[in-house]
Short mmCIF file of C-alpha atoms and ligand atoms in Angstrom, two decimals:
data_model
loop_
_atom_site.label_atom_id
_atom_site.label_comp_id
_atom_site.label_asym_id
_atom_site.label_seq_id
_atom_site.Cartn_x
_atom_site.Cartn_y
_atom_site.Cartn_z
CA UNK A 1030 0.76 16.70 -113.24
CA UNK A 1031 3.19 13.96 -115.13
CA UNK A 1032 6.97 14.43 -115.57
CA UNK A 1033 8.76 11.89 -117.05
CA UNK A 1034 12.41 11.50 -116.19
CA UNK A 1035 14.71 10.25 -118.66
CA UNK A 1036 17.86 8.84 -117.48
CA UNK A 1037 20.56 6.29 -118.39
CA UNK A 1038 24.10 6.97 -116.82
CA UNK A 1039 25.48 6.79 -112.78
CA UNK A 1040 25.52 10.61 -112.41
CA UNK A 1041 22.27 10.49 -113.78
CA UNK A 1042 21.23 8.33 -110.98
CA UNK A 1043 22.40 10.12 -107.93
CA UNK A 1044 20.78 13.62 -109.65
CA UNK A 1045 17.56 11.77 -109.66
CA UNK A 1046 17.47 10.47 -106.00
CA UNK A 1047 16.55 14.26 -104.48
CA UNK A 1048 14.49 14.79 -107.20
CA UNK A 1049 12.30 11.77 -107.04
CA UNK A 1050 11.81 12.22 -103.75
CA UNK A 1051 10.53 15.86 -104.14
CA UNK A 1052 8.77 15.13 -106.74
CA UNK A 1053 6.72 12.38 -104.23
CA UNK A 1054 6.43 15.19 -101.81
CA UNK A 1055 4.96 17.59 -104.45
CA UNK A 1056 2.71 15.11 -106.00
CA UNK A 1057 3.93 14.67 -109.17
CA UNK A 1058 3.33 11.73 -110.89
CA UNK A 1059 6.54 10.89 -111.41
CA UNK A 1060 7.07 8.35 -114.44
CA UNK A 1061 10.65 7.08 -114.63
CA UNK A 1062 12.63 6.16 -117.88
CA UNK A 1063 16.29 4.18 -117.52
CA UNK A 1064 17.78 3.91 -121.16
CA UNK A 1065 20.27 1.60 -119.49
CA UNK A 1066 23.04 3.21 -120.87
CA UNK A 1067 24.60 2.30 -117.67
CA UNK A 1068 23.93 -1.63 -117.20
CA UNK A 1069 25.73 -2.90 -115.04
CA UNK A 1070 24.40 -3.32 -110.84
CA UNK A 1071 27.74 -1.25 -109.84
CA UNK A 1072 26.94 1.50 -112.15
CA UNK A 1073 23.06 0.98 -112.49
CA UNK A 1074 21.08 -0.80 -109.73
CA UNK A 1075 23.22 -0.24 -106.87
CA UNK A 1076 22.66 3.42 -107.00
CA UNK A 1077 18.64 2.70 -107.07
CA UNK A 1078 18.84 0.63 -104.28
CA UNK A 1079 20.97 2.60 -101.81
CA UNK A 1080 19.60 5.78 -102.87
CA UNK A 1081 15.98 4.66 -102.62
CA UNK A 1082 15.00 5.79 -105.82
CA UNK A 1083 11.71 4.28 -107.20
CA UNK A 1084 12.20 1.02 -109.54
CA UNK A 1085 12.01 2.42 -112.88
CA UNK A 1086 8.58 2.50 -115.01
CA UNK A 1087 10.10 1.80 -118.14
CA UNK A 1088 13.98 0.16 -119.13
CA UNK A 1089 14.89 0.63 -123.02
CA UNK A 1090 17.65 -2.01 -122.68
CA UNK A 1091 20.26 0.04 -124.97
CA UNK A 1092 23.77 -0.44 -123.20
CA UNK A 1093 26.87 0.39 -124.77
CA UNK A 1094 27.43 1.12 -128.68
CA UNK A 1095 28.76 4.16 -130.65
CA UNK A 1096 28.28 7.31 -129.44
CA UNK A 1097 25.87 7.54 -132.64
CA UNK A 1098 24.19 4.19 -132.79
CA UNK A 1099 23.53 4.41 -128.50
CA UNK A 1100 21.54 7.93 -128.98
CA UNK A 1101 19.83 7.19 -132.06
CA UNK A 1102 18.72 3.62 -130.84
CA UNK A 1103 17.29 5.57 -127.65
CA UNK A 1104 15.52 7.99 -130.03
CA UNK A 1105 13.87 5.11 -131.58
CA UNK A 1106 12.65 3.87 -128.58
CA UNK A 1107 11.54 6.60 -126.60
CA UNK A 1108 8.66 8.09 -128.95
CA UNK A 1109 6.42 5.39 -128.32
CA UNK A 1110 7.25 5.46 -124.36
CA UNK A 1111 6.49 9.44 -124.70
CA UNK A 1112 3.55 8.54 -126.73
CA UNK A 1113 1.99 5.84 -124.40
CA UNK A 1114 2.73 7.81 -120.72
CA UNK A 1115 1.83 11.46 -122.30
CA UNK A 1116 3.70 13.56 -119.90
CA UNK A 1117 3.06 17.55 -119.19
CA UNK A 1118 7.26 17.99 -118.97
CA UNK A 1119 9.86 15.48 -119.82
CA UNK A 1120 13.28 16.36 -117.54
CA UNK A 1121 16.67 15.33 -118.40
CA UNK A 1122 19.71 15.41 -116.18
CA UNK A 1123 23.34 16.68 -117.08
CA UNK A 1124 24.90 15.90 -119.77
CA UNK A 1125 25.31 12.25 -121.13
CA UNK A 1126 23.98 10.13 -124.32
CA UNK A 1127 20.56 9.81 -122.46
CA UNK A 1128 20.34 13.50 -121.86
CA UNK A 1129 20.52 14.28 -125.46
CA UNK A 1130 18.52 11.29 -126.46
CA UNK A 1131 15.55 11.99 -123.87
CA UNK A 1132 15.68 15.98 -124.77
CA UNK A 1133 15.61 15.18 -128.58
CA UNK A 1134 12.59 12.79 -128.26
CA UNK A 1135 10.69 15.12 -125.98
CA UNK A 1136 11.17 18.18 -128.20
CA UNK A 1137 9.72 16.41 -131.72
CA UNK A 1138 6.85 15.27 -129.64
CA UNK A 1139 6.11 19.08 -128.92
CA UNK A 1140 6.44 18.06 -125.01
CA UNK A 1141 7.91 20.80 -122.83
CA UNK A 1142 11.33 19.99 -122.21
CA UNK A 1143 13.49 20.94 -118.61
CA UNK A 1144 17.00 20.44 -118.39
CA UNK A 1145 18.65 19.99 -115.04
CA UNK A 1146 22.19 20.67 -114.06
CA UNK A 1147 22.03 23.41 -116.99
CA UNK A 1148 24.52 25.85 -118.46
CA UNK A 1149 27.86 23.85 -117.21
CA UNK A 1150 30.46 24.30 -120.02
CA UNK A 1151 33.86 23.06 -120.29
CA UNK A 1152 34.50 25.18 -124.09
CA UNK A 1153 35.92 22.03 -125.12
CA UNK A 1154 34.08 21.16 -128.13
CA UNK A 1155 35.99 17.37 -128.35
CA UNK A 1156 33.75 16.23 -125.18
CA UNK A 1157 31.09 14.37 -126.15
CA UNK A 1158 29.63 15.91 -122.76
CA UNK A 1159 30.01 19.42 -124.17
CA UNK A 1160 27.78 18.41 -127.60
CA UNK A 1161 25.37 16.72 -124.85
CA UNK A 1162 24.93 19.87 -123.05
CA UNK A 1163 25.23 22.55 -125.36
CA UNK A 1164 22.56 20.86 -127.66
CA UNK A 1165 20.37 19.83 -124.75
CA UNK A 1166 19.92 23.47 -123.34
CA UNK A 1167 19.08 25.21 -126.39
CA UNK A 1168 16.71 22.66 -127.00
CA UNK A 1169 15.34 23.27 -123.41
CA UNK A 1170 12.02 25.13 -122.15
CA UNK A 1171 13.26 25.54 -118.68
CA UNK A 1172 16.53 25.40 -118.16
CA UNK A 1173 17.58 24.22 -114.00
CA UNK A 1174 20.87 25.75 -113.68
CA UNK A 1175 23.29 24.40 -110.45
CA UNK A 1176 25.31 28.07 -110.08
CA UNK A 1177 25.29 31.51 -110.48
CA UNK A 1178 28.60 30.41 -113.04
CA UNK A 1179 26.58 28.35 -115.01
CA UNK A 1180 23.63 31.23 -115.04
CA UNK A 1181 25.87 33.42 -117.01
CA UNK A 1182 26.65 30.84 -119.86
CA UNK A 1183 23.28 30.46 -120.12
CA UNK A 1184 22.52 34.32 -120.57
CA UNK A 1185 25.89 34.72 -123.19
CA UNK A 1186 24.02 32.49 -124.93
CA UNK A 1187 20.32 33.93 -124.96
CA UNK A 1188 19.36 31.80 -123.18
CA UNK A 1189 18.32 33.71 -119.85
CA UNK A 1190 14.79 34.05 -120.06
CA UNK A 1191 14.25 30.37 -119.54
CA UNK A 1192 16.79 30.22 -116.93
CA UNK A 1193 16.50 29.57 -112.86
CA UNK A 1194 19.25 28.77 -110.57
CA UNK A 1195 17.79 26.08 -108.29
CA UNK A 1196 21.66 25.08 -106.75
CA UNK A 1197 23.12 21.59 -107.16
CA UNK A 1198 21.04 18.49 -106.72
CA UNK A 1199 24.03 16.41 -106.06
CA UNK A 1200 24.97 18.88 -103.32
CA UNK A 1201 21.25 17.68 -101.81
CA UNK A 1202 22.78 13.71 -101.65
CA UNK A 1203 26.21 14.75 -100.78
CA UNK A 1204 24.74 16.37 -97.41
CA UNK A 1205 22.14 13.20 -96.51
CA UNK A 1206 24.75 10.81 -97.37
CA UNK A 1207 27.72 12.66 -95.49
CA UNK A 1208 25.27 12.67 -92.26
CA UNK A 1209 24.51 9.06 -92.45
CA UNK A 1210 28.44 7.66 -93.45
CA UNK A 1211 30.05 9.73 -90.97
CA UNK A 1212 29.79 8.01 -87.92
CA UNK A 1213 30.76 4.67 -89.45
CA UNK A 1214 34.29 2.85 -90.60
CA UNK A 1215 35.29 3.08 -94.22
CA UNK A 1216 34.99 -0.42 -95.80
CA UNK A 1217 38.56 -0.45 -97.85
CA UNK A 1218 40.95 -2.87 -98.96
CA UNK A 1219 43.30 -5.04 -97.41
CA UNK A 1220 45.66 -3.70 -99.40
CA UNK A 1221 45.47 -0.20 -97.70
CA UNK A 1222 47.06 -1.36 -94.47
CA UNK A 1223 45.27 1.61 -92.74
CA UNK A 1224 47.98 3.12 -94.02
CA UNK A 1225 46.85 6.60 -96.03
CA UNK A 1226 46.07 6.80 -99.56
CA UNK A 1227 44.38 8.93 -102.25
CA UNK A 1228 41.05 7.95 -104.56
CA UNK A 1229 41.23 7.84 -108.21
CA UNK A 1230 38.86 7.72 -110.65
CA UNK A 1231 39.70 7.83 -114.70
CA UNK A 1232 36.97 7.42 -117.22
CA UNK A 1233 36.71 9.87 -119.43
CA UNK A 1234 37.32 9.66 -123.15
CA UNK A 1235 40.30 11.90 -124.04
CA UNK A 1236 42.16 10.00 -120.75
CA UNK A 1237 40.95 6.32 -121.24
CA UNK A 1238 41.00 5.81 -125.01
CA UNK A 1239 44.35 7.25 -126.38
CA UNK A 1240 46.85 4.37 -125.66
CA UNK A 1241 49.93 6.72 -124.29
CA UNK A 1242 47.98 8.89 -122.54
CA UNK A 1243 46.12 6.10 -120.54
CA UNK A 1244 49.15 4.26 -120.06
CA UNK A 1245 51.09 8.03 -118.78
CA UNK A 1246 48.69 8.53 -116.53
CA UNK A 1247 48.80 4.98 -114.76
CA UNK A 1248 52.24 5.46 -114.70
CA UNK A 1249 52.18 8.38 -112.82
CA UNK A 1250 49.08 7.30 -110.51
CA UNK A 1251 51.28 4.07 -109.48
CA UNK A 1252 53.96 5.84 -108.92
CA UNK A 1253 52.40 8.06 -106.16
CA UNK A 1254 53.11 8.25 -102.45
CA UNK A 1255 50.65 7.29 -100.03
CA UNK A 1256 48.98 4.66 -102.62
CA UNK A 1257 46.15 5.16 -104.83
CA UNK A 1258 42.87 3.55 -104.16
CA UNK A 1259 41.73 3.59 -107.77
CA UNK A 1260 37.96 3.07 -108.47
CA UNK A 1261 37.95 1.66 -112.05
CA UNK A 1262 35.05 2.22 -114.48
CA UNK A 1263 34.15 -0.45 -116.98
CA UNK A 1264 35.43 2.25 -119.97
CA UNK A 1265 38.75 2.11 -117.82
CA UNK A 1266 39.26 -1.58 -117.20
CA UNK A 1267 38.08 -1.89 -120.86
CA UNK A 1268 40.40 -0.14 -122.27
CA UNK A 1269 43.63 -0.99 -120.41
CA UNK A 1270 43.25 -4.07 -121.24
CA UNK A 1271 43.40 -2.96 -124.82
CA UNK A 1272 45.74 -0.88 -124.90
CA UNK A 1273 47.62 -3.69 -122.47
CA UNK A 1274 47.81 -1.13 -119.40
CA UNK A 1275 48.57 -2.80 -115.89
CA UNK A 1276 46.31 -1.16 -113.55
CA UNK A 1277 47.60 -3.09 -110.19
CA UNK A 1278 51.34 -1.65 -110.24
CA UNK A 1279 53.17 0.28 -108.02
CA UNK A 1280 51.11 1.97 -105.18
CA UNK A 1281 47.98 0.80 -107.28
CA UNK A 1282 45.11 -0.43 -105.75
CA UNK A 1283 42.27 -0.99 -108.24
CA UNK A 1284 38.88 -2.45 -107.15
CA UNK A 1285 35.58 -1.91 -109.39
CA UNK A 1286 33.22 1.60 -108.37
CA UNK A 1287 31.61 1.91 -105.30
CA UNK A 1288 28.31 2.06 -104.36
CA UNK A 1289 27.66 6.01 -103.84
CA UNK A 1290 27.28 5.85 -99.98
CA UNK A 1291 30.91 3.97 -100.03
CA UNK A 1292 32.77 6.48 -102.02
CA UNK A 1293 31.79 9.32 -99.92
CA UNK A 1294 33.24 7.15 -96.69
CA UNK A 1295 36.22 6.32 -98.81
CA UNK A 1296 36.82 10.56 -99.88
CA UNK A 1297 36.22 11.49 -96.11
CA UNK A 1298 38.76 8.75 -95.59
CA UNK A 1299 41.40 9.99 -97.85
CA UNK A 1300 43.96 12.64 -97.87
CA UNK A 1301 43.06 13.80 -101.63
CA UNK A 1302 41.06 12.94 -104.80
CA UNK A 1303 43.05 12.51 -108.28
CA UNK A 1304 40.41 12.71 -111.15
CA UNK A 1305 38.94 13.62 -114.26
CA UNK A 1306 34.97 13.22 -113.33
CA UNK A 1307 33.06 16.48 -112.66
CA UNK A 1308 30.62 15.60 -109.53
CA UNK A 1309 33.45 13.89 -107.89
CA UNK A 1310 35.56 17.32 -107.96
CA UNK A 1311 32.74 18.98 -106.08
CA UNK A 1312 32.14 16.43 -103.86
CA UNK A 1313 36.00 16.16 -102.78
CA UNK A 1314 35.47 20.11 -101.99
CA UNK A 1315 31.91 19.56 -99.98
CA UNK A 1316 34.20 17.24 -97.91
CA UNK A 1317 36.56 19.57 -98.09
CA UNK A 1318 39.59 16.80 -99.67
CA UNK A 1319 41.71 18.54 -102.16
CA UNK A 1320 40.90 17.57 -105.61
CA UNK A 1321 43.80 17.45 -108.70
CA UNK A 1322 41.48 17.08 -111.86
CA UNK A 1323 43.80 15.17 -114.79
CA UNK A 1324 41.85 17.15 -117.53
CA UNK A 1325 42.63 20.55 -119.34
CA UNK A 1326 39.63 22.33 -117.95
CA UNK A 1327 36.71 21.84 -115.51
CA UNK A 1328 33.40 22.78 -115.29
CA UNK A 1329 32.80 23.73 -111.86
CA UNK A 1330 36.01 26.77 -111.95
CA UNK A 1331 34.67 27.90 -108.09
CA UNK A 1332 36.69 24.69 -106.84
CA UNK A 1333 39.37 25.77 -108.44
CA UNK A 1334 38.95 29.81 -107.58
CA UNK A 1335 38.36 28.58 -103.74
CA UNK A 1336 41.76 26.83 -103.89
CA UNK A 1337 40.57 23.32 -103.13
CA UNK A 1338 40.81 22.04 -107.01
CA UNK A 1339 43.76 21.82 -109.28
CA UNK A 1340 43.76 21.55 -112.78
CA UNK A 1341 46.57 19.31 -114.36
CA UNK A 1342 46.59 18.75 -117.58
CA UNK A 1343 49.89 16.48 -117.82
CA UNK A 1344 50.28 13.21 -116.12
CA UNK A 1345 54.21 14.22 -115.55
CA UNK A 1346 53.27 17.06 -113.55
CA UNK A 1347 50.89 14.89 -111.63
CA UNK A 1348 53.21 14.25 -108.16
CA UNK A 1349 54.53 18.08 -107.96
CA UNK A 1350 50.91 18.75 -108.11
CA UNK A 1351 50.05 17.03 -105.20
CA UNK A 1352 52.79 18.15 -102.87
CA UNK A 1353 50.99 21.69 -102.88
CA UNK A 1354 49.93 23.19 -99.90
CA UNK A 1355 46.69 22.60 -98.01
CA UNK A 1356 43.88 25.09 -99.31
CA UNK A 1357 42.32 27.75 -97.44
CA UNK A 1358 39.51 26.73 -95.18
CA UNK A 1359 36.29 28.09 -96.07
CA UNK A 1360 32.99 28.32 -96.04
CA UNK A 1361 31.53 29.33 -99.26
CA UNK A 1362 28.42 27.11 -100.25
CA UNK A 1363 28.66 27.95 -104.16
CA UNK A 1364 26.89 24.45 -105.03
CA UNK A 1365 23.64 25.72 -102.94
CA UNK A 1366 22.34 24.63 -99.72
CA UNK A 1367 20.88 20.63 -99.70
CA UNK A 1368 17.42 22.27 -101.15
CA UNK A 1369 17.87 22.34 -104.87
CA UNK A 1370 15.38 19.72 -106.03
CA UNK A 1371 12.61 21.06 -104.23
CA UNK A 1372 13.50 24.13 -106.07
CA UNK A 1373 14.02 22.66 -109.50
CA UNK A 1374 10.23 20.79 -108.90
CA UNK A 1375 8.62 24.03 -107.98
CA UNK A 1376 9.98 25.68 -111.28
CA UNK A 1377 8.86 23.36 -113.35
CA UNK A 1378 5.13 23.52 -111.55
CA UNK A 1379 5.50 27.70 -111.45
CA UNK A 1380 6.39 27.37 -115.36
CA UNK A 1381 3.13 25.52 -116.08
CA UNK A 1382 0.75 27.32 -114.21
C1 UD1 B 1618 29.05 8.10 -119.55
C2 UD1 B 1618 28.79 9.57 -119.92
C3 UD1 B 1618 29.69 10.47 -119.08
C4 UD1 B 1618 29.55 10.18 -117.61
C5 UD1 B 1618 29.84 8.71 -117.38
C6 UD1 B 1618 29.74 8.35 -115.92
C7 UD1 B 1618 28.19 9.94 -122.29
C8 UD1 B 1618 28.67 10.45 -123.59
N1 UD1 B 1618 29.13 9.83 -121.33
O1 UD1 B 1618 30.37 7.79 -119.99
O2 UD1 B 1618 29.33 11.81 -119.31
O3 UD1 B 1618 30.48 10.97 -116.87
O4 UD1 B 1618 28.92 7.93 -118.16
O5 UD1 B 1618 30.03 7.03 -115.70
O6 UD1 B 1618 27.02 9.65 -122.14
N2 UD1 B 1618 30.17 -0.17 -119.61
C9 UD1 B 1618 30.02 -1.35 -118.94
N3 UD1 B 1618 29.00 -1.46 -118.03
C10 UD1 B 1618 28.16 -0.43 -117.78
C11 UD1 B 1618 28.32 0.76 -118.48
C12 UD1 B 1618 29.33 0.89 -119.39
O7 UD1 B 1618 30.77 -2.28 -119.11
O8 UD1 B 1618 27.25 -0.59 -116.93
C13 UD1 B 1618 31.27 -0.02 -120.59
C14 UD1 B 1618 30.78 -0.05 -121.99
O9 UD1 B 1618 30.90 -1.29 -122.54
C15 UD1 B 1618 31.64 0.95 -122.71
C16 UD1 B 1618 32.12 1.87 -121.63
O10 UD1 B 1618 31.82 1.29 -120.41
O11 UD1 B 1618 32.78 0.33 -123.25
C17 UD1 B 1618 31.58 3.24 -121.77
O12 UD1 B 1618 30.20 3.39 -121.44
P1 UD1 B 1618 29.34 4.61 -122.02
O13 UD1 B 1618 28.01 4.64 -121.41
O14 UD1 B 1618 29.45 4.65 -123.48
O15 UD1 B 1618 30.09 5.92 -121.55
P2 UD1 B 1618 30.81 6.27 -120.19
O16 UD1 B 1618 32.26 6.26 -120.47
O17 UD1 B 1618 30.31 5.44 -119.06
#
């Protein structure tokens, strides 16, 4: 049996890690497709390398553009790479321009599409994340869902029939990657002191590319005590400068992304996570860090139920936020137990047979 995974984006990379490795262990003949939506080797290669994921089969050498021109010049790409490889199932992961791109392509070529990491909504139809998923579900066979939560937005919308909850793939990482950091120093900046300090991350759309909301959040994030430790995407540092945002002032201290491994040293290191990504807001609760999520909603509302996520809309109300409490220990596994990509292999084999 072929599947052929499309991906293109970081998140993309570290759902693919467990997945290409069960896939090896069930074997699949696994043929992988980067878009290279994601280009650069601190958001691309890096996350092959210390992941051990499999060199790709195939690059489409897109990068960045318009949301429309990106997608659309995948689409024009990948029918020929669908063509020439022939896969029995073509599997996309969460929600980005690659997701859409590689579900699109797969469905006009009449190849059974699965969709992992399905049924996450945030209801906010302005996220170009939301149009990725939404589409890229309904266009799905099999639809891999990561929580009983996102089970029922598949069902309200029909969609149940096609549905399995496998549990979170990142969860499956997180766990191998906690086990092998956690015995080792975390590799931070000068600039820390050893003193202690939060992780940022900003890179989302509605935060990075309206000029007073950018520069209202920096404000805020600099202003913080203990200092920020702020993990700038290429979107972010691309847009500051812009919009002529200083990211190094105040209790600022900005260095590029880290490699996967290094992050999860750096959260266990810190005494919270400020940020508007969605698999770092679970992974700040699997490490059990409280998380304050600069966005209106989230996706993954059991962080927030179990107490250990906070969701702040307005950069002003940013420092109150973070002098709450500590959360309630517990030890609710809603993300699944480290075994979800096994799980999400063997539904895609049980759906063909
Ligand atoms: C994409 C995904 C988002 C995901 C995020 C994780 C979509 C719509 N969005 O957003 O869901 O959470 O990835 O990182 O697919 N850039 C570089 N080097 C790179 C990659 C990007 O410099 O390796 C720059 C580009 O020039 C562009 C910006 O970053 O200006 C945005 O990249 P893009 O892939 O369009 O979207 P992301 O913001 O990364």
């Amino acid at each position: 049996m072929r599947i052929l995974s499309v991906v293109g984006a970081r998140p993309e990379f570290v759902k693919l890690a467990p997945v290409a490795k069960a896939m090896q262990s069930h074997g699949i003949d696994h043929v992988i497709v980067h878009t290279d939506q994601h280009y650069d080797d601190s958001m691309s290669d890096v996350f092959f390398r210390d992941l051990g994921i499999p060199v790709p089969d195939v690059h489409l050498a897109i990068g960045s553009d318009t949301h429309g021109r990106q997608t659309g010049a995948m689409l024009a790409k990948l029918d020929e790479v669908l063509e020439q490889h022939g896969p029995d199932w073509v599997l996309v992961y969460g929600d980005t321009n690659s997701t859409t791109a590689g579900a699109l392509s797969a469905v006009k070529m009449h190849i059974p599409l699965a969709h992992l990491e399905a049924g996450l909504r945030s209801f906010n139809r302005t996220m170009p994340e939301e149009h990725n998923r939404v589409i890229t579900d309904h266009l799905a066979d099999l639809c891999l869902a990561p929580t009983e939560v996102a089970m029922g937005h598949l069902a309200t919308e029909g969609l149940a029939a096609r549905s399995v909850n496998v549990g979170d793939v990142m969860t499956d990482v997180l766990l191998q990657v906690r086990g092998m950091v956690s015995g080792t120093e975390a590799a931070l900046p000068a600039e820390l002191n050893g003193r202690p300090f939060r992780v940022a991350t900003l890179h989302r759309a509605e935060n990075t590319d309206d000029p007073e909301r950018l520069a209202s959040i920096v404000k805020a994030l600099s202003g913080l005590d203990p200092s920020t430790l702020l993990l700038a995407h290429p979107r972010l540092r691309a847009r500051a400068a812009e919009h002529g945002v200083d990211l190094t002032t105040g209790g600022l201290v900005t260095i590029d992304p880290l490699p996967y491994p290094q992050l999860v040293r750096a959260v266990m290191a810190s005494v919270g996570v400020v940020t508007d990504s969605g698999g770092l807001q679970k992974e700040a609760f699997q490490l059990r860090v409280p998380c304050t999520t600069i966005r209106t909603e989230t996706e993954w509302t059991e962080t927030v139920e179990l107490g250990w996520n906070l969701v702040v809309p307005d950069p002003a109300a940013l420092a109150d936020a973070l002098d709450r409490p500590a959360p309630p220990e517990t030890d609710a596994t809603p993300y699944g137990d480290g075994n979800a990509a096994g799980r999400a292999v063997e539904a895609i084999v049980n759906r063909t047979a």
